[in-house]
Amino acid sequence: MTHAMTKGSNVPLGAAAVRAVLRWTPGTGVPDVDVSALLLGPGGRVRSDEDFVFYNQPRHPSGLVRRLPKKRVAEHLTDTVEADLTALDASVEQVVIAASSDGGTFAHVPDLRILVHDAAGGDGEPLAVFDVRPETGEETAVICGELYRRGEGWKFRAVGQGYPTGLVGLATAFGISVDEAEADGEDGGDPAATEPEGAPAAPEPETQVVPAPPGVPPAYGYPGDGGAAPAYGYPPAAPPVPAAAPAAGYGYPQPAGAVPGAGPDPSFRLPPMGPQFLRR
């Protein structure tokens, strides 16, 4: 029997191993979709960067969580993660199944759903099905569902929480590190022609660089007044005003702008995409 899931609902899984299948309808203007999995330990964080299974790291070192090749099924495309749940180390409390889009937001991905199959049952009737729908239309990464321990068994929860920050933002929210120095080196240009590390960028010929007025924080990427360098990838800001944080849905990190009454920061910029997220 297949359980048709609603957001926030859960169902017990009697299977020792499962296949979590993302399925959508491709077409003109439809972004490509990639499945990924994060193995979370206590506190809802990865234990190391190896706990992230995605297109550039398709197999966990344990071999118990792995990404399978994409397939076309009738008019749909699928991308799949398989997990041997009962064999996982006891320190793994959750396996988050996420999707990221390449070339647009999930508002342009039709018929996105996650199907959870018993891995021993082939391509038969799924154990659970959840239709994943964007909430804002700006999501470029979505937590579709979660496999989690309950007593001696495992359950599946339908989540559907979106992030506008893509695969990098989703990964860093769960503790994946992005090497800033390597990310800078990957950011375009001929490596042989790059400036030595730490050297200031030279202005274009006959271009005068005008520093920011005193007391005005410089925009990221422009010279300041000799004060402390801004945090990597983010503009300097006034000291934050303490505010009560909202309760996180299912214990997951919340996307930017989740604090009531606080709109998005117009000067926010993501850091350059880390090399581990560039397709190889």
Coordinates of C-alpha atoms in Angstrom, one line a residue:
M1 CA 0.0 0.0 0.0
T2 CA 1.3 3.5 -1.0
H3 CA 1.0 6.3 1.6
A4 CA 0.1 9.6 -0.1
M5 CA 2.0 12.1 2.1
T6 CA 1.1 15.6 3.1
K7 CA 3.7 18.2 4.3
G8 CA 4.8 17.3 7.8
S9 CA 3.3 13.8 7.8
N10 CA 5.3 10.7 8.5
V11 CA 5.1 7.0 8.0
P12 CA 7.0 4.0 9.4
L13 CA 9.3 2.1 7.0
G14 CA 9.5 -1.7 7.3
A15 CA 12.3 -1.9 4.7
A16 CA 15.9 -2.5 5.6
A17 CA 17.0 -0.5 2.6
V18 CA 15.1 2.1 0.5
R19 CA 15.4 4.0 -2.7
A20 CA 14.3 7.7 -2.6
V21 CA 13.4 8.7 -6.1
L22 CA 12.9 12.3 -7.3
R23 CA 10.7 12.5 -10.4
W24 CA 9.8 15.5 -12.5
T25 CA 8.7 16.4 -16.1
P26 CA 11.4 17.9 -18.2
G27 CA 10.9 20.3 -21.0
T28 CA 11.9 23.6 -22.6
G29 CA 12.8 26.1 -19.9
V30 CA 12.7 23.5 -17.1
P31 CA 15.8 23.5 -14.9
D32 CA 17.8 20.4 -14.4
V33 CA 17.3 18.8 -11.0
D34 CA 19.8 16.9 -8.8
V35 CA 19.1 14.7 -5.8
S36 CA 21.5 14.8 -2.8
A37 CA 21.6 13.2 0.7
L38 CA 23.0 14.5 3.9
L39 CA 23.8 12.0 6.8
L40 CA 23.2 13.9 10.0
G41 CA 24.4 13.1 13.5
P42 CA 23.4 14.5 16.8
G43 CA 22.4 18.1 16.6
G44 CA 21.2 17.9 13.1
R45 CA 24.7 18.4 11.5
V46 CA 26.9 16.3 9.3
R47 CA 29.8 14.6 11.1
S48 CA 32.2 15.5 8.3
D49 CA 32.1 16.7 4.7
E50 CA 32.0 13.0 3.6
D51 CA 28.4 12.8 4.9
F52 CA 27.2 14.8 1.8
V53 CA 26.3 12.6 -1.1
F54 CA 25.7 14.5 -4.4
Y55 CA 26.7 14.6 -8.0
N56 CA 30.5 15.2 -7.3
Q57 CA 30.5 12.7 -4.4
P58 CA 28.0 10.1 -5.4
R59 CA 28.9 7.4 -2.8
H60 CA 29.4 7.7 0.9
P61 CA 32.7 6.1 2.2
S62 CA 30.6 3.5 4.0
G63 CA 29.0 2.5 0.7
L64 CA 25.6 2.5 2.5
V65 CA 24.2 5.7 0.9
R66 CA 24.8 6.2 -2.9
R67 CA 23.4 8.2 -5.8
L68 CA 22.2 6.2 -8.8
P69 CA 22.3 7.4 -12.4
K70 CA 19.5 9.5 -13.7
K71 CA 16.8 7.7 -15.8
R72 CA 14.0 8.6 -18.1
V73 CA 10.7 6.9 -17.2
A74 CA 8.0 7.5 -19.8
E75 CA 7.7 11.3 -19.9
H76 CA 9.5 11.9 -16.6
L77 CA 13.1 12.1 -15.5
T78 CA 14.3 10.5 -12.2
D79 CA 17.3 11.0 -9.9
T80 CA 17.7 8.5 -7.1
V81 CA 19.4 7.9 -3.7
E82 CA 19.6 4.4 -2.2
A83 CA 20.3 3.9 1.5
D84 CA 20.9 0.8 3.5
L85 CA 19.2 2.1 6.6
T86 CA 19.6 -0.8 9.1
A87 CA 23.4 -1.0 8.4
L88 CA 24.1 2.7 9.0
D89 CA 26.3 3.6 12.0
A90 CA 24.3 4.3 15.1
S91 CA 25.7 7.9 15.1
V92 CA 23.6 8.6 11.9
E93 CA 20.2 9.8 13.2
Q94 CA 18.8 11.2 9.9
V95 CA 19.3 11.0 6.2
V96 CA 17.9 14.2 4.6
I97 CA 16.9 13.9 0.9
A98 CA 17.2 17.2 -0.9
A99 CA 16.9 18.5 -4.5
S100 CA 18.7 21.4 -6.2
S101 CA 17.9 23.1 -9.5
D102 CA 20.4 24.2 -12.1
G103 CA 19.2 26.9 -14.5
G104 CA 16.2 28.3 -12.7
T105 CA 14.0 28.0 -9.6
F106 CA 11.7 25.2 -8.6
A107 CA 8.7 27.3 -9.7
H108 CA 9.7 26.1 -13.2
V109 CA 10.0 22.4 -12.4
P110 CA 6.6 20.7 -13.0
D111 CA 5.3 17.6 -11.3
L112 CA 8.2 17.3 -8.8
R113 CA 7.6 14.4 -6.3
I114 CA 9.6 12.0 -4.1
L115 CA 8.8 8.3 -4.1
V116 CA 10.2 6.0 -1.4
H117 CA 10.6 2.4 -2.5
D118 CA 11.6 -0.7 -0.7
A119 CA 15.0 -1.4 -2.4
A120 CA 14.3 -5.1 -2.3
G121 CA 11.1 -4.7 -4.1
G122 CA 12.3 -3.4 -7.5
D123 CA 10.3 -0.7 -9.2
G124 CA 7.0 -1.9 -7.8
E125 CA 4.5 0.1 -5.8
P126 CA 6.2 2.8 -3.6
L127 CA 5.9 2.8 0.1
A128 CA 5.3 6.6 0.2
V129 CA 4.7 9.4 -2.3
F130 CA 5.0 13.2 -1.6
D131 CA 4.3 16.0 -4.1
V132 CA 6.9 18.7 -3.5
R133 CA 5.6 22.2 -4.2
P134 CA 7.5 25.5 -3.9
E135 CA 6.2 27.9 -1.4
T136 CA 7.7 31.2 -2.6
G137 CA 8.7 30.3 -6.2
E138 CA 12.3 31.4 -5.4
E139 CA 13.6 28.1 -4.1
T140 CA 16.7 26.7 -5.8
A141 CA 17.1 23.9 -3.2
V142 CA 14.4 22.0 -1.4
I143 CA 14.5 19.4 1.4
C144 CA 12.0 16.9 0.0
G145 CA 11.9 14.4 2.9
E146 CA 13.8 12.9 5.8
L147 CA 14.6 9.3 6.8
Y148 CA 15.0 9.2 10.5
R149 CA 15.4 6.7 13.4
R150 CA 12.4 6.0 15.6
G151 CA 13.2 3.3 18.2
E152 CA 14.6 0.3 16.5
G153 CA 13.2 1.3 13.1
W154 CA 13.1 4.1 10.6
K155 CA 10.4 6.5 9.4
F156 CA 10.0 8.8 6.5
R157 CA 8.7 12.4 7.0
A158 CA 7.5 14.7 4.1
V159 CA 9.2 18.0 4.6
G160 CA 9.1 20.4 1.5
Q161 CA 11.2 23.2 3.0
G162 CA 12.8 25.4 0.4
Y163 CA 16.0 27.5 0.3
P164 CA 16.7 30.4 -2.1
T165 CA 20.5 29.8 -1.8
G166 CA 20.9 26.7 -3.9
L167 CA 23.0 23.6 -3.2
V168 CA 25.8 25.6 -1.5
G169 CA 23.5 27.4 0.9
L170 CA 21.8 24.1 1.8
A171 CA 25.0 22.3 2.3
T172 CA 26.6 25.0 4.5
A173 CA 23.4 25.2 6.6
F174 CA 24.1 21.6 7.7
G175 CA 27.8 22.1 8.4
I176 CA 29.4 21.3 5.1
S177 CA 32.6 23.5 4.7
V178 CA 33.4 25.4 1.5
D179 CA 37.2 26.1 1.1
E180 CA 37.3 29.8 0.6
A181 CA 40.8 30.0 -0.9
E182 CA 40.0 27.2 -3.4
A183 CA 36.7 28.8 -4.2
D184 CA 38.4 32.1 -5.1
G185 CA 40.8 30.2 -7.4
E186 CA 37.9 28.5 -9.2
D187 CA 36.2 31.8 -9.9
G188 CA 37.1 32.3 -13.5
G189 CA 40.2 33.5 -15.3
D190 CA 43.5 31.8 -16.3
P191 CA 45.2 30.4 -13.2
A192 CA 48.6 31.4 -14.7
A193 CA 47.5 35.0 -15.0
T194 CA 46.0 35.4 -11.5
E195 CA 47.5 37.8 -9.0
P196 CA 49.6 36.3 -6.2
E197 CA 47.6 35.5 -3.1
G198 CA 47.1 38.5 -0.9
A199 CA 48.0 41.0 -3.6
P200 CA 45.5 43.9 -4.0
A201 CA 43.5 44.0 -7.3
A202 CA 44.9 46.6 -9.7
P203 CA 42.4 49.2 -11.0
E204 CA 41.7 49.3 -14.7
P205 CA 44.0 51.7 -16.7
E206 CA 43.1 55.4 -16.3
T207 CA 40.5 54.5 -13.7
Q208 CA 40.6 56.2 -10.4
V209 CA 39.4 54.2 -7.4
V210 CA 37.4 56.4 -5.0
P211 CA 37.3 55.2 -1.4
A212 CA 34.0 55.2 0.5
P213 CA 33.2 58.3 2.6
P214 CA 34.3 58.1 6.2
G215 CA 31.9 56.1 8.4
V216 CA 30.2 54.4 5.4
P217 CA 31.0 50.7 5.1
P218 CA 32.4 49.8 1.7
A219 CA 30.5 47.5 -0.6
Y220 CA 32.1 44.0 -0.8
G221 CA 34.8 43.8 -3.3
Y222 CA 35.9 47.5 -3.1
P223 CA 38.8 49.0 -1.1
G224 CA 37.9 50.3 2.4
D225 CA 39.5 52.9 4.6
G226 CA 42.1 50.6 6.1
G227 CA 39.9 49.1 8.7
A228 CA 39.1 45.4 9.3
A229 CA 38.4 43.4 6.2
P230 CA 34.7 42.4 5.8
A231 CA 33.6 38.8 6.4
Y232 CA 34.2 36.6 3.4
G233 CA 31.5 37.2 0.7
Y234 CA 29.4 39.5 2.9
P235 CA 29.3 43.3 3.2
P236 CA 30.1 44.8 6.6
A237 CA 27.1 45.5 8.7
A238 CA 26.1 47.3 11.9
P239 CA 26.2 45.2 15.1
P240 CA 23.1 42.9 15.0
V241 CA 20.2 43.7 17.2
P242 CA 19.3 40.7 19.3
A243 CA 16.0 39.2 18.3
A244 CA 14.1 36.1 19.2
A245 CA 14.6 33.5 16.5
P246 CA 11.6 31.6 15.2
A247 CA 11.2 27.9 15.9
A248 CA 12.9 25.9 13.2
G249 CA 10.6 23.6 11.2
Y250 CA 11.5 20.0 12.1
G251 CA 14.8 21.2 13.5
Y252 CA 16.2 22.3 10.1
P253 CA 18.1 25.5 9.6
Q254 CA 15.8 28.2 8.3
P255 CA 16.4 30.1 5.0
A256 CA 17.3 33.8 5.0
G257 CA 14.4 36.1 5.9
A258 CA 12.7 33.7 8.2
V259 CA 12.7 36.2 11.1
P260 CA 9.2 37.9 11.2
G261 CA 9.3 41.5 10.1
A262 CA 12.9 41.3 8.8
G263 CA 13.0 41.6 5.0
P264 CA 15.9 40.4 2.9
D265 CA 19.1 42.3 3.1
P266 CA 19.4 44.0 -0.3
S267 CA 23.2 44.0 0.0
F268 CA 23.4 40.2 0.7
R269 CA 25.7 38.3 -1.5
L270 CA 26.6 34.6 -1.5
P271 CA 30.3 33.6 -1.4
P272 CA 31.7 32.2 -4.7
M273 CA 30.6 28.6 -5.3
G274 CA 33.1 26.2 -3.8
P275 CA 35.0 23.9 -6.2
Q276 CA 33.3 20.8 -4.8
F277 CA 30.0 22.1 -6.2
L278 CA 31.2 22.7 -9.7
R279 CA 30.4 19.7 -12.0
R280 CA 33.3 17.5 -12.8

